[in-house]
PDB file of C-alpha atoms in Angstrom:
ATOM      1  CA  UNK A 200       0.020   0.000  -0.018  1.00 66.00           C
ATOM      2  CA  UNK A 201       2.889   2.463   0.231  1.00 88.00           C
ATOM      3  CA  UNK A 202       2.506   2.723  -3.507  1.00 92.00           C
ATOM      4  CA  UNK A 203      -0.945   3.932  -3.211  1.00 95.00           C
ATOM      5  CA  UNK A 204      -0.076   6.496  -0.371  1.00 96.00           C
ATOM      6  CA  UNK A 205       2.953   7.596  -2.545  1.00 96.00           C
ATOM      7  CA  UNK A 206       0.726   8.050  -5.740  1.00 97.00           C
ATOM      8  CA  UNK A 207      -2.061   9.885  -3.857  1.00 97.00           C
ATOM      9  CA  UNK A 208       0.787  12.124  -2.188  1.00 96.00           C
ATOM     10  CA  UNK A 209       1.931  12.997  -5.802  1.00 96.00           C
ATOM     11  CA  UNK A 210      -1.575  13.769  -6.991  1.00 96.00           C
ATOM     12  CA  UNK A 211      -2.358  15.970  -3.970  1.00 95.00           C
ATOM     13  CA  UNK A 212       0.892  17.778  -4.018  1.00 94.00           C
ATOM     14  CA  UNK A 213       0.346  18.790  -7.730  1.00 94.00           C
ATOM     15  CA  UNK A 214      -3.334  19.396  -7.186  1.00 92.00           C
ATOM     16  CA  UNK A 215      -2.917  21.913  -4.094  1.00 90.00           C
ATOM     17  CA  UNK A 216       0.413  23.505  -4.841  1.00 87.00           C
ATOM     18  CA  UNK A 217      -1.092  26.810  -5.688  1.00 82.00           C
ATOM     19  CA  UNK A 218      -3.882  26.839  -3.332  1.00 76.00           C
ATOM     20  CA  UNK A 219      -3.299  29.464  -0.483  1.00 75.00           C
ATOM     21  CA  UNK A 220      -4.142  28.666   3.087  1.00 74.00           C
ATOM     22  CA  UNK A 221      -5.389  25.000   2.515  1.00 74.00           C
ATOM     23  CA  UNK A 222      -2.880  23.773   0.067  1.00 78.00           C
ATOM     24  CA  UNK A 223      -0.106  21.219   0.192  1.00 90.00           C
ATOM     25  CA  UNK A 224       1.923  22.623   3.227  1.00 89.00           C
ATOM     26  CA  UNK A 225      -1.423  22.661   5.317  1.00 90.00           C
ATOM     27  CA  UNK A 226      -2.059  19.114   4.306  1.00 92.00           C
ATOM     28  CA  UNK A 227       1.484  18.195   5.607  1.00 95.00           C
ATOM     29  CA  UNK A 228       0.900  19.891   8.786  1.00 95.00           C
ATOM     30  CA  UNK A 229      -2.494  18.182   9.290  1.00 94.00           C
ATOM     31  CA  UNK A 230      -0.937  14.662   8.571  1.00 96.00           C
ATOM     32  CA  UNK A 231       1.875  15.291  11.079  1.00 97.00           C
ATOM     33  CA  UNK A 232      -0.788  16.355  13.825  1.00 96.00           C
ATOM     34  CA  UNK A 233      -2.911  13.046  12.836  1.00 96.00           C
ATOM     35  CA  UNK A 234      -0.141  10.832  12.976  1.00 96.00           C
ATOM     36  CA  UNK A 235       0.987  12.172  16.290  1.00 96.00           C
ATOM     37  CA  UNK A 236      -2.555  11.929  17.745  1.00 95.00           C
ATOM     38  CA  UNK A 237      -3.003   8.321  16.157  1.00 96.00           C
ATOM     39  CA  UNK A 238       0.146   7.231  18.262  1.00 94.00           C
ATOM     40  CA  UNK A 239      -2.253   7.159  21.214  1.00 89.00           C
ATOM     41  CA  UNK A 240      -4.522   4.633  19.594  1.00 90.00           C
ATOM     42  CA  UNK A 241      -1.965   2.442  17.899  1.00 83.00           C
ATOM     43  CA  UNK A 242      -3.831  -0.832  18.340  1.00 88.00           C
ATOM     44  CA  UNK A 243      -7.230   0.648  17.179  1.00 94.00           C
ATOM     45  CA  UNK A 244      -6.363   3.042  14.229  1.00 96.00           C
ATOM     46  CA  UNK A 245      -5.961   2.037  10.578  1.00 96.00           C
ATOM     47  CA  UNK A 246      -3.065   4.097   9.877  1.00 96.00           C
ATOM     48  CA  UNK A 247      -3.267   3.550   6.188  1.00 97.00           C
ATOM     49  CA  UNK A 248      -6.996   5.273   6.020  1.00 97.00           C
ATOM     50  CA  UNK A 249      -5.981   7.914   8.434  1.00 97.00           C
ATOM     51  CA  UNK A 250      -3.221   8.878   5.937  1.00 97.00           C
ATOM     52  CA  UNK A 251      -5.064   8.679   2.861  1.00 98.00           C
ATOM     53  CA  UNK A 252      -8.074  10.393   4.237  1.00 96.00           C
ATOM     54  CA  UNK A 253      -5.867  13.286   5.451  1.00 96.00           C
ATOM     55  CA  UNK A 254      -4.023  13.644   2.300  1.00 97.00           C
ATOM     56  CA  UNK A 255      -7.105  13.931   0.525  1.00 96.00           C
ATOM     57  CA  UNK A 256      -9.273  15.865   2.723  1.00 91.00           C
ATOM     58  CA  UNK A 257      -8.819  19.245   0.992  1.00 89.00           C
ATOM     59  CA  UNK A 258      -8.323  18.292  -2.660  1.00 91.00           C
ATOM     60  CA  UNK A 259     -11.780  19.434  -3.195  1.00 85.00           C
ATOM     61  CA  UNK A 260     -10.387  22.930  -2.820  1.00 81.00           C
ATOM     62  CA  UNK A 261      -8.471  22.717  -6.098  1.00 82.00           C
ATOM     63  CA  UNK A 262     -12.052  22.013  -7.681  1.00 75.00           C
ATOM     64  CA  UNK A 263     -14.369  24.538  -5.514  1.00 63.00           C
ATOM     65  CA  UNK A 264     -14.481  27.061  -8.260  1.00 62.00           C
ATOM     66  CA  UNK A 265     -16.144  24.655 -10.747  1.00 60.00           C
ATOM     67  CA  UNK A 266     -18.966  23.501  -8.377  1.00 62.00           C
ATOM     68  CA  UNK A 267     -21.131  25.147  -6.060  1.00 71.00           C
ATOM     69  CA  UNK A 268     -20.664  22.430  -3.174  1.00 74.00           C
ATOM     70  CA  UNK A 269     -18.864  22.161   0.106  1.00 71.00           C
ATOM     71  CA  UNK A 270     -15.391  21.634  -0.365  1.00 76.00           C
ATOM     72  CA  UNK A 271     -15.559  18.362   1.813  1.00 79.00           C
ATOM     73  CA  UNK A 272     -18.138  16.804  -0.346  1.00 85.00           C
ATOM     74  CA  UNK A 273     -15.968  17.838  -3.545  1.00 90.00           C
ATOM     75  CA  UNK A 274     -13.052  16.031  -1.849  1.00 91.00           C
ATOM     76  CA  UNK A 275     -15.047  12.867  -1.304  1.00 92.00           C
ATOM     77  CA  UNK A 276     -16.074  12.868  -5.124  1.00 93.00           C
ATOM     78  CA  UNK A 277     -12.263  13.553  -6.134  1.00 94.00           C
ATOM     79  CA  UNK A 278     -10.984  11.085  -3.527  1.00 96.00           C
ATOM     80  CA  UNK A 279     -13.350   8.238  -4.745  1.00 97.00           C
ATOM     81  CA  UNK A 280     -12.401   8.778  -8.300  1.00 96.00           C
ATOM     82  CA  UNK A 281      -8.429   8.675  -7.334  1.00 97.00           C
ATOM     83  CA  UNK A 282      -8.926   5.595  -5.065  1.00 98.00           C
ATOM     84  CA  UNK A 283     -10.815   3.747  -7.526  1.00 98.00           C
ATOM     85  CA  UNK A 284      -8.402   4.482 -10.398  1.00 97.00           C
ATOM     86  CA  UNK A 285      -5.551   3.420  -8.428  1.00 97.00           C
ATOM     87  CA  UNK A 286      -7.268   0.055  -7.565  1.00 96.00           C
ATOM     88  CA  UNK A 287      -7.583   0.784  -3.853  1.00 97.00           C
ATOM     89  CA  UNK A 288     -10.351  -1.734  -2.206  1.00 96.00           C
ATOM     90  CA  UNK A 289     -13.875  -0.502  -2.172  1.00 95.00           C
ATOM     91  CA  UNK A 290     -14.341  -1.405   1.453  1.00 94.00           C
ATOM     92  CA  UNK A 291     -11.526   0.936   2.433  1.00 96.00           C
ATOM     93  CA  UNK A 292     -12.471   3.429   0.018  1.00 97.00           C
ATOM     94  CA  UNK A 293     -15.625   4.016   1.949  1.00 95.00           C
ATOM     95  CA  UNK A 294     -13.735   4.560   5.274  1.00 96.00           C
ATOM     96  CA  UNK A 295     -11.419   7.101   3.745  1.00 96.00           C
ATOM     97  CA  UNK A 296     -14.555   9.011   2.237  1.00 95.00           C
ATOM     98  CA  UNK A 297     -16.291   8.917   5.602  1.00 93.00           C
ATOM     99  CA  UNK A 298     -13.345  10.473   7.255  1.00 93.00           C
ATOM    100  CA  UNK A 299     -12.995  13.337   4.698  1.00 92.00           C
ATOM    101  CA  UNK A 300     -16.714  14.228   4.937  1.00 87.00           C
ATOM    102  CA  UNK A 301     -16.570  14.241   8.620  1.00 87.00           C
ATOM    103  CA  UNK A 302     -13.510  16.516   8.878  1.00 69.00           C
ATOM    104  CA  UNK A 303     -15.287  19.748   8.376  1.00 68.00           C
ATOM    105  CA  UNK A 304     -17.135  21.445  11.262  1.00 59.00           C
ATOM    106  CA  UNK A 305     -18.928  23.750   8.825  1.00 60.00           C
ATOM    107  CA  UNK A 306     -20.463  20.871   6.935  1.00 61.00           C
ATOM    108  CA  UNK A 307     -21.972  19.495  10.073  1.00 65.00           C
ATOM    109  CA  UNK A 308     -21.177  15.643   9.417  1.00 73.00           C
ATOM    110  CA  UNK A 309     -20.334  13.697  12.652  1.00 79.00           C
ATOM    111  CA  UNK A 310     -17.249  11.581  12.753  1.00 76.00           C
ATOM    112  CA  UNK A 311     -18.072   7.928  13.567  1.00 85.00           C
ATOM    113  CA  UNK A 312     -14.642   6.156  13.175  1.00 91.00           C
ATOM    114  CA  UNK A 313     -11.562   6.778  15.061  1.00 93.00           C
ATOM    115  CA  UNK A 314      -9.788   7.759  11.856  1.00 94.00           C
ATOM    116  CA  UNK A 315     -12.404  10.279  11.356  1.00 90.00           C
ATOM    117  CA  UNK A 316     -12.303  11.840  14.656  1.00 90.00           C
ATOM    118  CA  UNK A 317      -8.534  11.972  14.458  1.00 93.00           C
ATOM    119  CA  UNK A 318      -8.792  13.908  11.159  1.00 93.00           C
ATOM    120  CA  UNK A 319     -11.375  16.286  12.498  1.00 89.00           C
ATOM    121  CA  UNK A 320      -9.186  16.974  15.493  1.00 89.00           C
ATOM    122  CA  UNK A 321      -5.934  17.231  13.602  1.00 87.00           C
TER     123      UNK A 321
END
């Protein structure tokens, strides 16, 4: 799965490189905080889901201007397409998407999984 994480990171870096505020630097800061928080739950957290959802949580900001939707919802659509194209397992895709949707307080979705809670807090 390192291949998938590396590919996603490359895609996110390119998509967010010119986005102010919530660009690739922001994504890296959130990832660092999420992984630090996850250390408290080593036996319970799926680190792969956490990393992928963190990397992809704001990718919708690169497409916001084209759609009149909340960035978290756009991020879930884009993330689903990316992960499916990379052959990521469908049952894991749904977990990544749930975490992405729940990360935004302004959208009002409640985090139900540990990975979603950690991403939201990070």
